Protein backbone atom coordinates (compact mmCIF):
# COMPACT_ATOMS: atom_id res chain seq x y z
CA UNK A 1 0.00 0.00 0.00
CA UNK A 2 2.28 2.77 -1.26
CA UNK A 3 -0.26 5.57 -0.71
CA UNK A 4 -1.15 4.44 2.80
CA UNK A 5 1.76 5.49 4.96
CA UNK A 6 1.83 5.30 8.75
CA UNK A 7 1.27 9.08 8.82
CA UNK A 8 -1.85 8.76 6.65
CA UNK A 9 -3.16 5.83 8.72
CA UNK A 10 -2.71 7.85 11.92
CA UNK A 11 -4.82 10.77 10.62
CA UNK A 12 -7.48 8.72 8.81
CA UNK A 13 -10.97 7.65 9.76
CA UNK A 14 -10.73 3.85 10.00
CA UNK A 15 -13.52 1.28 10.17
CA UNK A 16 -13.44 -2.50 10.60
CA UNK A 17 -16.10 -5.09 9.89
CA UNK A 18 -17.98 -5.86 6.68
CA UNK A 19 -21.32 -4.18 7.45
CA UNK A 20 -19.96 -0.81 8.64
CA UNK A 21 -17.30 -0.82 5.90
CA UNK A 22 -19.90 -1.32 3.16
CA UNK A 23 -21.98 1.51 4.60
CA UNK A 24 -18.97 3.84 4.88
CA UNK A 25 -17.85 2.97 1.33
CA UNK A 26 -21.24 4.02 -0.07
CA UNK A 27 -21.20 7.17 2.06
CA UNK A 28 -17.74 8.19 0.88
CA UNK A 29 -18.63 7.49 -2.79
CA UNK A 30 -21.68 9.74 -2.42
CA UNK A 31 -19.52 12.40 -0.76
CA UNK A 32 -17.17 12.54 -3.77
CA UNK A 33 -20.05 12.45 -6.29
CA UNK A 34 -19.39 8.92 -7.53
CA UNK A 35 -22.03 6.23 -8.11
CA UNK A 36 -22.76 4.11 -5.03
CA UNK A 37 -22.28 0.77 -6.82
CA UNK A 38 -18.77 1.50 -8.07
CA UNK A 39 -17.10 -0.61 -5.35
CA UNK A 40 -19.24 -3.75 -4.88
CA UNK A 41 -16.79 -5.34 -2.46
CA UNK A 42 -17.54 -8.29 -0.15
CA UNK A 43 -16.14 -9.38 3.20
CA UNK A 44 -14.48 -6.00 3.74
CA UNK A 45 -12.08 -6.07 6.67
CA UNK A 46 -11.04 -2.40 6.78
CA UNK A 47 -11.85 0.96 5.19
CA UNK A 48 -9.79 4.08 5.79
CA UNK A 49 -10.17 7.65 4.55
CA UNK A 50 -7.83 10.55 5.22
CA UNK A 51 -9.88 13.59 4.19
CA UNK A 52 -6.86 15.92 4.29
CA UNK A 53 -4.81 14.04 1.70
CA UNK A 54 -7.75 12.30 -0.02
CA UNK A 55 -6.16 8.87 0.45
CA UNK A 56 -8.63 5.98 0.69
CA UNK A 57 -7.99 2.29 1.20
CA UNK A 58 -10.18 -0.78 1.36
CA UNK A 59 -9.10 -4.28 2.40
CA UNK A 60 -11.20 -7.35 1.74
CA UNK A 61 -10.61 -10.99 2.65
CA UNK A 62 -10.20 -12.13 -0.95
CA UNK A 63 -10.24 -10.60 -4.39
CA UNK A 64 -13.56 -10.67 -6.25
CA UNK A 65 -14.76 -10.34 -9.81
CA UNK A 66 -18.00 -8.43 -10.35
CA UNK A 67 -20.06 -8.22 -13.54
CA UNK A 68 -21.74 -4.89 -14.24
CA UNK A 69 -24.72 -6.32 -16.10
CA UNK A 70 -25.93 -3.10 -17.75
CA UNK A 71 -22.65 -2.72 -19.66
CA UNK A 72 -21.68 -6.42 -19.70
CA UNK A 73 -18.23 -5.78 -18.16
CA UNK A 74 -16.21 -7.83 -15.69
CA UNK A 75 -14.19 -5.92 -13.10
CA UNK A 76 -11.71 -7.51 -10.70
CA UNK A 77 -11.08 -6.00 -7.26
CA UNK A 78 -7.93 -7.11 -5.43
CA UNK A 79 -7.66 -7.71 -1.69
CA UNK A 80 -6.39 -4.13 -1.32
CA UNK A 81 -7.79 -1.18 -3.24
CA UNK A 82 -6.17 2.24 -2.74
CA UNK A 83 -6.71 5.66 -4.32
CA UNK A 84 -6.54 9.40 -3.93
CA UNK A 85 -9.99 10.94 -4.24
CA UNK A 86 -11.56 14.33 -4.78
CA UNK A 87 -15.03 15.37 -5.90
CA UNK A 88 -15.79 13.66 -9.20
CA UNK A 89 -12.39 11.95 -9.43
CA UNK A 90 -10.55 8.86 -8.25
CA UNK A 91 -6.82 9.03 -9.06
CA UNK A 92 -3.77 6.80 -8.44
CA UNK A 93 -6.15 3.84 -8.20
CA UNK A 94 -4.60 0.44 -7.44
CA UNK A 95 -6.16 -3.00 -7.14
CA UNK A 96 -8.80 -2.66 -9.89
CA UNK A 97 -8.75 -4.28 -13.33
CA UNK A 98 -11.35 -4.53 -16.10
CA UNK A 99 -11.60 -7.22 -18.72
CA UNK A 100 -11.31 -5.95 -22.30
CA UNK A 101 -11.66 -8.61 -24.94
CA UNK A 102 -9.40 -11.36 -23.60
CA UNK A 103 -7.07 -9.39 -21.30
CA UNK A 104 -7.31 -7.76 -17.90
CA UNK A 105 -6.46 -4.05 -18.05
CA UNK A 106 -5.40 -2.04 -14.99
CA UNK A 107 -7.63 0.94 -14.18
CA UNK A 108 -5.82 3.85 -12.52
CA UNK A 109 -8.25 6.77 -12.83
CA UNK A 110 -12.03 7.25 -12.79
CA UNK A 111 -13.86 10.52 -13.27
CA UNK A 112 -17.38 11.77 -13.92
CA UNK A 113 -18.75 14.55 -16.05
CA UNK A 114 -21.03 17.31 -14.77
CA UNK A 115 -23.61 16.59 -13.48
CA UNK A 116 -22.23 13.29 -12.21
CA UNK A 117 -25.60 11.74 -11.39
CA UNK A 118 -26.94 11.96 -14.95
CA UNK A 119 -23.80 11.99 -17.04
CA UNK A 120 -21.02 9.70 -17.96
CA UNK A 121 -18.22 8.04 -16.05
CA UNK A 122 -14.80 7.46 -17.61
CA UNK A 123 -12.20 4.84 -16.72
CA UNK A 124 -8.56 5.40 -17.71
CA UNK A 125 -5.61 3.02 -17.88
CA UNK A 126 -1.95 3.87 -17.19
CA UNK A 127 -1.44 3.91 -21.00
CA UNK A 128 -4.10 6.69 -21.22
CA UNK A 129 -6.62 4.49 -23.01
CA UNK A 130 -10.09 5.16 -21.69
CA UNK A 131 -13.69 3.94 -21.85
CA UNK A 132 -16.81 5.94 -20.99
CA UNK A 133 -20.08 4.49 -19.72
CA UNK A 134 -23.37 5.84 -18.34
CA UNK A 135 -23.24 6.52 -14.57
CA UNK A 136 -26.45 4.49 -14.22
CA UNK A 137 -24.49 1.28 -14.93
CA UNK A 138 -22.74 1.73 -11.56
CA UNK A 139 -25.68 2.97 -9.49
CA UNK A 140 -27.48 0.66 -7.08
CA UNK A 141 -30.97 1.64 -5.83
CA UNK A 142 -30.84 2.87 -2.24
CA UNK A 143 -32.44 0.52 0.28
CA UNK A 144 -35.28 2.22 2.09
CA UNK A 145 -35.89 1.39 5.73
CA UNK A 146 -38.67 -1.15 6.20
CA UNK A 147 -41.95 0.62 6.89
CA UNK A 148 -43.73 -2.51 8.11
CA UNK A 149 -42.29 -2.34 11.63
CA UNK A 150 -44.38 0.63 12.84
CA UNK A 151 -47.49 -1.00 11.37
CA UNK A 152 -46.76 -4.20 13.30
CA UNK A 153 -46.28 -2.19 16.49
CA UNK A 154 -49.62 -0.46 15.96
CA UNK A 155 -51.40 -3.74 15.30
CA UNK A 156 -49.87 -5.32 18.43
CA UNK A 157 -50.87 -2.22 20.43
CA UNK A 158 -54.39 -2.56 19.07
CA UNK A 159 -54.43 -6.25 20.08
CA UNK A 160 -53.26 -5.34 23.59
CA UNK A 161 -56.01 -2.71 23.90
CA UNK A 162 -58.63 -5.24 22.76
CA UNK A 163 -57.30 -7.81 25.25
CA UNK A 164 -57.37 -5.22 28.05
CA UNK A 165 -60.98 -4.28 27.15
CA UNK A 166 -61.93 -7.97 27.14
CA UNK A 167 -60.38 -8.43 30.61
CA UNK A 168 -62.21 -5.35 31.92
CA UNK A 169 -65.50 -6.75 30.57
CA UNK A 170 -64.85 -10.15 32.14
CA UNK A 171 -64.06 -8.50 35.51
CA UNK A 172 -67.21 -6.35 35.22
CA UNK A 173 -69.33 -9.44 34.49
CA UNK A 174 -67.85 -11.35 37.47
CA UNK A 175 -68.46 -8.38 39.77
CA UNK A 176 -72.09 -8.12 38.60
PDB file of C-alpha atoms in Angstrom:
ATOM      1  CA  UNK A   1       0.000   0.000   0.000  1.00  0.00           C
ATOM      2  CA  UNK A   2       2.283   2.770  -1.258  1.00  0.00           C
ATOM      3  CA  UNK A   3      -0.258   5.566  -0.711  1.00  0.00           C
ATOM      4  CA  UNK A   4      -1.150   4.445   2.795  1.00  0.00           C
ATOM      5  CA  UNK A   5       1.763   5.488   4.957  1.00  0.00           C
ATOM      6  CA  UNK A   6       1.829   5.305   8.745  1.00  0.00           C
ATOM      7  CA  UNK A   7       1.270   9.076   8.825  1.00  0.00           C
ATOM      8  CA  UNK A   8      -1.848   8.761   6.646  1.00  0.00           C
ATOM      9  CA  UNK A   9      -3.156   5.831   8.721  1.00  0.00           C
ATOM     10  CA  UNK A  10      -2.709   7.846  11.917  1.00  0.00           C
ATOM     11  CA  UNK A  11      -4.821  10.772  10.622  1.00  0.00           C
ATOM     12  CA  UNK A  12      -7.478   8.717   8.809  1.00  0.00           C
ATOM     13  CA  UNK A  13     -10.975   7.646   9.764  1.00  0.00           C
ATOM     14  CA  UNK A  14     -10.731   3.848  10.004  1.00  0.00           C
ATOM     15  CA  UNK A  15     -13.521   1.281  10.169  1.00  0.00           C
ATOM     16  CA  UNK A  16     -13.441  -2.497  10.596  1.00  0.00           C
ATOM     17  CA  UNK A  17     -16.098  -5.094   9.892  1.00  0.00           C
ATOM     18  CA  UNK A  18     -17.984  -5.856   6.684  1.00  0.00           C
ATOM     19  CA  UNK A  19     -21.315  -4.178   7.446  1.00  0.00           C
ATOM     20  CA  UNK A  20     -19.962  -0.805   8.641  1.00  0.00           C
ATOM     21  CA  UNK A  21     -17.298  -0.821   5.901  1.00  0.00           C
ATOM     22  CA  UNK A  22     -19.898  -1.318   3.158  1.00  0.00           C
ATOM     23  CA  UNK A  23     -21.980   1.509   4.600  1.00  0.00           C
ATOM     24  CA  UNK A  24     -18.966   3.835   4.877  1.00  0.00           C
ATOM     25  CA  UNK A  25     -17.846   2.969   1.330  1.00  0.00           C
ATOM     26  CA  UNK A  26     -21.240   4.016  -0.072  1.00  0.00           C
ATOM     27  CA  UNK A  27     -21.204   7.170   2.060  1.00  0.00           C
ATOM     28  CA  UNK A  28     -17.736   8.186   0.880  1.00  0.00           C
ATOM     29  CA  UNK A  29     -18.629   7.492  -2.788  1.00  0.00           C
ATOM     30  CA  UNK A  30     -21.680   9.741  -2.424  1.00  0.00           C
ATOM     31  CA  UNK A  31     -19.517  12.396  -0.764  1.00  0.00           C
ATOM     32  CA  UNK A  32     -17.165  12.538  -3.768  1.00  0.00           C
ATOM     33  CA  UNK A  33     -20.055  12.448  -6.293  1.00  0.00           C
ATOM     34  CA  UNK A  34     -19.390   8.921  -7.530  1.00  0.00           C
ATOM     35  CA  UNK A  35     -22.027   6.227  -8.114  1.00  0.00           C
ATOM     36  CA  UNK A  36     -22.759   4.112  -5.027  1.00  0.00           C
ATOM     37  CA  UNK A  37     -22.279   0.766  -6.822  1.00  0.00           C
ATOM     38  CA  UNK A  38     -18.769   1.498  -8.074  1.00  0.00           C
ATOM     39  CA  UNK A  39     -17.104  -0.606  -5.349  1.00  0.00           C
ATOM     40  CA  UNK A  40     -19.243  -3.749  -4.884  1.00  0.00           C
ATOM     41  CA  UNK A  41     -16.794  -5.340  -2.461  1.00  0.00           C
ATOM     42  CA  UNK A  42     -17.544  -8.290  -0.151  1.00  0.00           C
ATOM     43  CA  UNK A  43     -16.144  -9.376   3.200  1.00  0.00           C
ATOM     44  CA  UNK A  44     -14.477  -6.001   3.740  1.00  0.00           C
ATOM     45  CA  UNK A  45     -12.082  -6.073   6.668  1.00  0.00           C
ATOM     46  CA  UNK A  46     -11.038  -2.399   6.778  1.00  0.00           C
ATOM     47  CA  UNK A  47     -11.848   0.956   5.193  1.00  0.00           C
ATOM     48  CA  UNK A  48      -9.785   4.076   5.786  1.00  0.00           C
ATOM     49  CA  UNK A  49     -10.168   7.646   4.551  1.00  0.00           C
ATOM     50  CA  UNK A  50      -7.828  10.553   5.219  1.00  0.00           C
ATOM     51  CA  UNK A  51      -9.879  13.586   4.189  1.00  0.00           C
ATOM     52  CA  UNK A  52      -6.861  15.918   4.293  1.00  0.00           C
ATOM     53  CA  UNK A  53      -4.807  14.044   1.698  1.00  0.00           C
ATOM     54  CA  UNK A  54      -7.747  12.295  -0.019  1.00  0.00           C
ATOM     55  CA  UNK A  55      -6.160   8.867   0.451  1.00  0.00           C
ATOM     56  CA  UNK A  56      -8.635   5.982   0.694  1.00  0.00           C
ATOM     57  CA  UNK A  57      -7.990   2.288   1.200  1.00  0.00           C
ATOM     58  CA  UNK A  58     -10.184  -0.779   1.365  1.00  0.00           C
ATOM     59  CA  UNK A  59      -9.099  -4.279   2.396  1.00  0.00           C
ATOM     60  CA  UNK A  60     -11.199  -7.349   1.738  1.00  0.00           C
ATOM     61  CA  UNK A  61     -10.615 -10.994   2.651  1.00  0.00           C
ATOM     62  CA  UNK A  62     -10.204 -12.131  -0.949  1.00  0.00           C
ATOM     63  CA  UNK A  63     -10.236 -10.600  -4.392  1.00  0.00           C
ATOM     64  CA  UNK A  64     -13.559 -10.666  -6.249  1.00  0.00           C
ATOM     65  CA  UNK A  65     -14.764 -10.341  -9.812  1.00  0.00           C
ATOM     66  CA  UNK A  66     -17.998  -8.431 -10.351  1.00  0.00           C
ATOM     67  CA  UNK A  67     -20.057  -8.215 -13.536  1.00  0.00           C
ATOM     68  CA  UNK A  68     -21.736  -4.894 -14.238  1.00  0.00           C
ATOM     69  CA  UNK A  69     -24.722  -6.322 -16.096  1.00  0.00           C
ATOM     70  CA  UNK A  70     -25.928  -3.100 -17.752  1.00  0.00           C
ATOM     71  CA  UNK A  71     -22.646  -2.720 -19.661  1.00  0.00           C
ATOM     72  CA  UNK A  72     -21.681  -6.425 -19.696  1.00  0.00           C
ATOM     73  CA  UNK A  73     -18.229  -5.785 -18.162  1.00  0.00           C
ATOM     74  CA  UNK A  74     -16.206  -7.826 -15.692  1.00  0.00           C
ATOM     75  CA  UNK A  75     -14.185  -5.925 -13.096  1.00  0.00           C
ATOM     76  CA  UNK A  76     -11.711  -7.510 -10.696  1.00  0.00           C
ATOM     77  CA  UNK A  77     -11.084  -5.998  -7.256  1.00  0.00           C
ATOM     78  CA  UNK A  78      -7.927  -7.112  -5.428  1.00  0.00           C
ATOM     79  CA  UNK A  79      -7.661  -7.712  -1.692  1.00  0.00           C
ATOM     80  CA  UNK A  80      -6.388  -4.135  -1.324  1.00  0.00           C
ATOM     81  CA  UNK A  81      -7.788  -1.180  -3.243  1.00  0.00           C
ATOM     82  CA  UNK A  82      -6.175   2.243  -2.738  1.00  0.00           C
ATOM     83  CA  UNK A  83      -6.708   5.657  -4.319  1.00  0.00           C
ATOM     84  CA  UNK A  84      -6.536   9.397  -3.935  1.00  0.00           C
ATOM     85  CA  UNK A  85      -9.990  10.943  -4.235  1.00  0.00           C
ATOM     86  CA  UNK A  86     -11.558  14.335  -4.783  1.00  0.00           C
ATOM     87  CA  UNK A  87     -15.030  15.374  -5.900  1.00  0.00           C
ATOM     88  CA  UNK A  88     -15.793  13.661  -9.199  1.00  0.00           C
ATOM     89  CA  UNK A  89     -12.386  11.946  -9.434  1.00  0.00           C
ATOM     90  CA  UNK A  90     -10.546   8.860  -8.255  1.00  0.00           C
ATOM     91  CA  UNK A  91      -6.817   9.030  -9.059  1.00  0.00           C
ATOM     92  CA  UNK A  92      -3.769   6.800  -8.445  1.00  0.00           C
ATOM     93  CA  UNK A  93      -6.147   3.842  -8.203  1.00  0.00           C
ATOM     94  CA  UNK A  94      -4.600   0.441  -7.444  1.00  0.00           C
ATOM     95  CA  UNK A  95      -6.163  -3.002  -7.136  1.00  0.00           C
ATOM     96  CA  UNK A  96      -8.801  -2.661  -9.892  1.00  0.00           C
ATOM     97  CA  UNK A  97      -8.752  -4.285 -13.333  1.00  0.00           C
ATOM     98  CA  UNK A  98     -11.355  -4.530 -16.105  1.00  0.00           C
ATOM     99  CA  UNK A  99     -11.600  -7.225 -18.721  1.00  0.00           C
ATOM    100  CA  UNK A 100     -11.313  -5.951 -22.296  1.00  0.00           C
ATOM    101  CA  UNK A 101     -11.662  -8.614 -24.944  1.00  0.00           C
ATOM    102  CA  UNK A 102      -9.400 -11.355 -23.598  1.00  0.00           C
ATOM    103  CA  UNK A 103      -7.066  -9.395 -21.304  1.00  0.00           C
ATOM    104  CA  UNK A 104      -7.311  -7.760 -17.898  1.00  0.00           C
ATOM    105  CA  UNK A 105      -6.462  -4.051 -18.051  1.00  0.00           C
ATOM    106  CA  UNK A 106      -5.403  -2.037 -14.994  1.00  0.00           C
ATOM    107  CA  UNK A 107      -7.634   0.937 -14.180  1.00  0.00           C
ATOM    108  CA  UNK A 108      -5.822   3.852 -12.523  1.00  0.00           C
ATOM    109  CA  UNK A 109      -8.253   6.766 -12.828  1.00  0.00           C
ATOM    110  CA  UNK A 110     -12.025   7.247 -12.785  1.00  0.00           C
ATOM    111  CA  UNK A 111     -13.857  10.525 -13.272  1.00  0.00           C
ATOM    112  CA  UNK A 112     -17.384  11.775 -13.916  1.00  0.00           C
ATOM    113  CA  UNK A 113     -18.746  14.553 -16.055  1.00  0.00           C
ATOM    114  CA  UNK A 114     -21.028  17.313 -14.766  1.00  0.00           C
ATOM    115  CA  UNK A 115     -23.606  16.594 -13.479  1.00  0.00           C
ATOM    116  CA  UNK A 116     -22.233  13.287 -12.211  1.00  0.00           C
ATOM    117  CA  UNK A 117     -25.603  11.738 -11.385  1.00  0.00           C
ATOM    118  CA  UNK A 118     -26.936  11.959 -14.947  1.00  0.00           C
ATOM    119  CA  UNK A 119     -23.798  11.989 -17.038  1.00  0.00           C
ATOM    120  CA  UNK A 120     -21.016   9.696 -17.965  1.00  0.00           C
ATOM    121  CA  UNK A 121     -18.217   8.035 -16.053  1.00  0.00           C
ATOM    122  CA  UNK A 122     -14.804   7.463 -17.607  1.00  0.00           C
ATOM    123  CA  UNK A 123     -12.203   4.837 -16.717  1.00  0.00           C
ATOM    124  CA  UNK A 124      -8.556   5.402 -17.706  1.00  0.00           C
ATOM    125  CA  UNK A 125      -5.614   3.023 -17.879  1.00  0.00           C
ATOM    126  CA  UNK A 126      -1.947   3.869 -17.195  1.00  0.00           C
ATOM    127  CA  UNK A 127      -1.436   3.915 -20.998  1.00  0.00           C
ATOM    128  CA  UNK A 128      -4.096   6.691 -21.216  1.00  0.00           C
ATOM    129  CA  UNK A 129      -6.616   4.491 -23.009  1.00  0.00           C
ATOM    130  CA  UNK A 130     -10.092   5.156 -21.692  1.00  0.00           C
ATOM    131  CA  UNK A 131     -13.688   3.936 -21.854  1.00  0.00           C
ATOM    132  CA  UNK A 132     -16.806   5.942 -20.994  1.00  0.00           C
ATOM    133  CA  UNK A 133     -20.082   4.489 -19.718  1.00  0.00           C
ATOM    134  CA  UNK A 134     -23.367   5.835 -18.336  1.00  0.00           C
ATOM    135  CA  UNK A 135     -23.236   6.519 -14.574  1.00  0.00           C
ATOM    136  CA  UNK A 136     -26.452   4.487 -14.218  1.00  0.00           C
ATOM    137  CA  UNK A 137     -24.486   1.281 -14.927  1.00  0.00           C
ATOM    138  CA  UNK A 138     -22.737   1.726 -11.559  1.00  0.00           C
ATOM    139  CA  UNK A 139     -25.679   2.970  -9.486  1.00  0.00           C
ATOM    140  CA  UNK A 140     -27.484   0.663  -7.080  1.00  0.00           C
ATOM    141  CA  UNK A 141     -30.968   1.635  -5.832  1.00  0.00           C
ATOM    142  CA  UNK A 142     -30.843   2.874  -2.243  1.00  0.00           C
ATOM    143  CA  UNK A 143     -32.444   0.522   0.277  1.00  0.00           C
ATOM    144  CA  UNK A 144     -35.278   2.218   2.089  1.00  0.00           C
ATOM    145  CA  UNK A 145     -35.885   1.387   5.731  1.00  0.00           C
ATOM    146  CA  UNK A 146     -38.674  -1.146   6.199  1.00  0.00           C
ATOM    147  CA  UNK A 147     -41.953   0.624   6.892  1.00  0.00           C
ATOM    148  CA  UNK A 148     -43.730  -2.510   8.110  1.00  0.00           C
ATOM    149  CA  UNK A 149     -42.288  -2.339  11.635  1.00  0.00           C
ATOM    150  CA  UNK A 150     -44.377   0.630  12.841  1.00  0.00           C
ATOM    151  CA  UNK A 151     -47.493  -1.000  11.372  1.00  0.00           C
ATOM    152  CA  UNK A 152     -46.761  -4.203  13.305  1.00  0.00           C
ATOM    153  CA  UNK A 153     -46.281  -2.195  16.486  1.00  0.00           C
ATOM    154  CA  UNK A 154     -49.617  -0.461  15.958  1.00  0.00           C
ATOM    155  CA  UNK A 155     -51.402  -3.740  15.305  1.00  0.00           C
ATOM    156  CA  UNK A 156     -49.875  -5.316  18.430  1.00  0.00           C
ATOM    157  CA  UNK A 157     -50.869  -2.216  20.432  1.00  0.00           C
ATOM    158  CA  UNK A 158     -54.393  -2.558  19.074  1.00  0.00           C
ATOM    159  CA  UNK A 159     -54.430  -6.247  20.076  1.00  0.00           C
ATOM    160  CA  UNK A 160     -53.255  -5.342  23.587  1.00  0.00           C
ATOM    161  CA  UNK A 161     -56.007  -2.712  23.902  1.00  0.00           C
ATOM    162  CA  UNK A 162     -58.631  -5.240  22.763  1.00  0.00           C
ATOM    163  CA  UNK A 163     -57.299  -7.811  25.246  1.00  0.00           C
ATOM    164  CA  UNK A 164     -57.371  -5.221  28.054  1.00  0.00           C
ATOM    165  CA  UNK A 165     -60.975  -4.281  27.153  1.00  0.00           C
ATOM    166  CA  UNK A 166     -61.934  -7.973  27.137  1.00  0.00           C
ATOM    167  CA  UNK A 167     -60.376  -8.430  30.606  1.00  0.00           C
ATOM    168  CA  UNK A 168     -62.211  -5.353  31.922  1.00  0.00           C
ATOM    169  CA  UNK A 169     -65.497  -6.747  30.569  1.00  0.00           C
ATOM    170  CA  UNK A 170     -64.845 -10.152  32.140  1.00  0.00           C
ATOM    171  CA  UNK A 171     -64.058  -8.500  35.505  1.00  0.00           C
ATOM    172  CA  UNK A 172     -67.208  -6.354  35.224  1.00  0.00           C
ATOM    173  CA  UNK A 173     -69.331  -9.444  34.491  1.00  0.00           C
ATOM    174  CA  UNK A 174     -67.853 -11.354  37.469  1.00  0.00           C
ATOM    175  CA  UNK A 175     -68.461  -8.376  39.773  1.00  0.00           C
ATOM    176  CA  UNK A 176     -72.090  -8.119  38.597  1.00  0.00           C
TER     177      UNK A 176
END
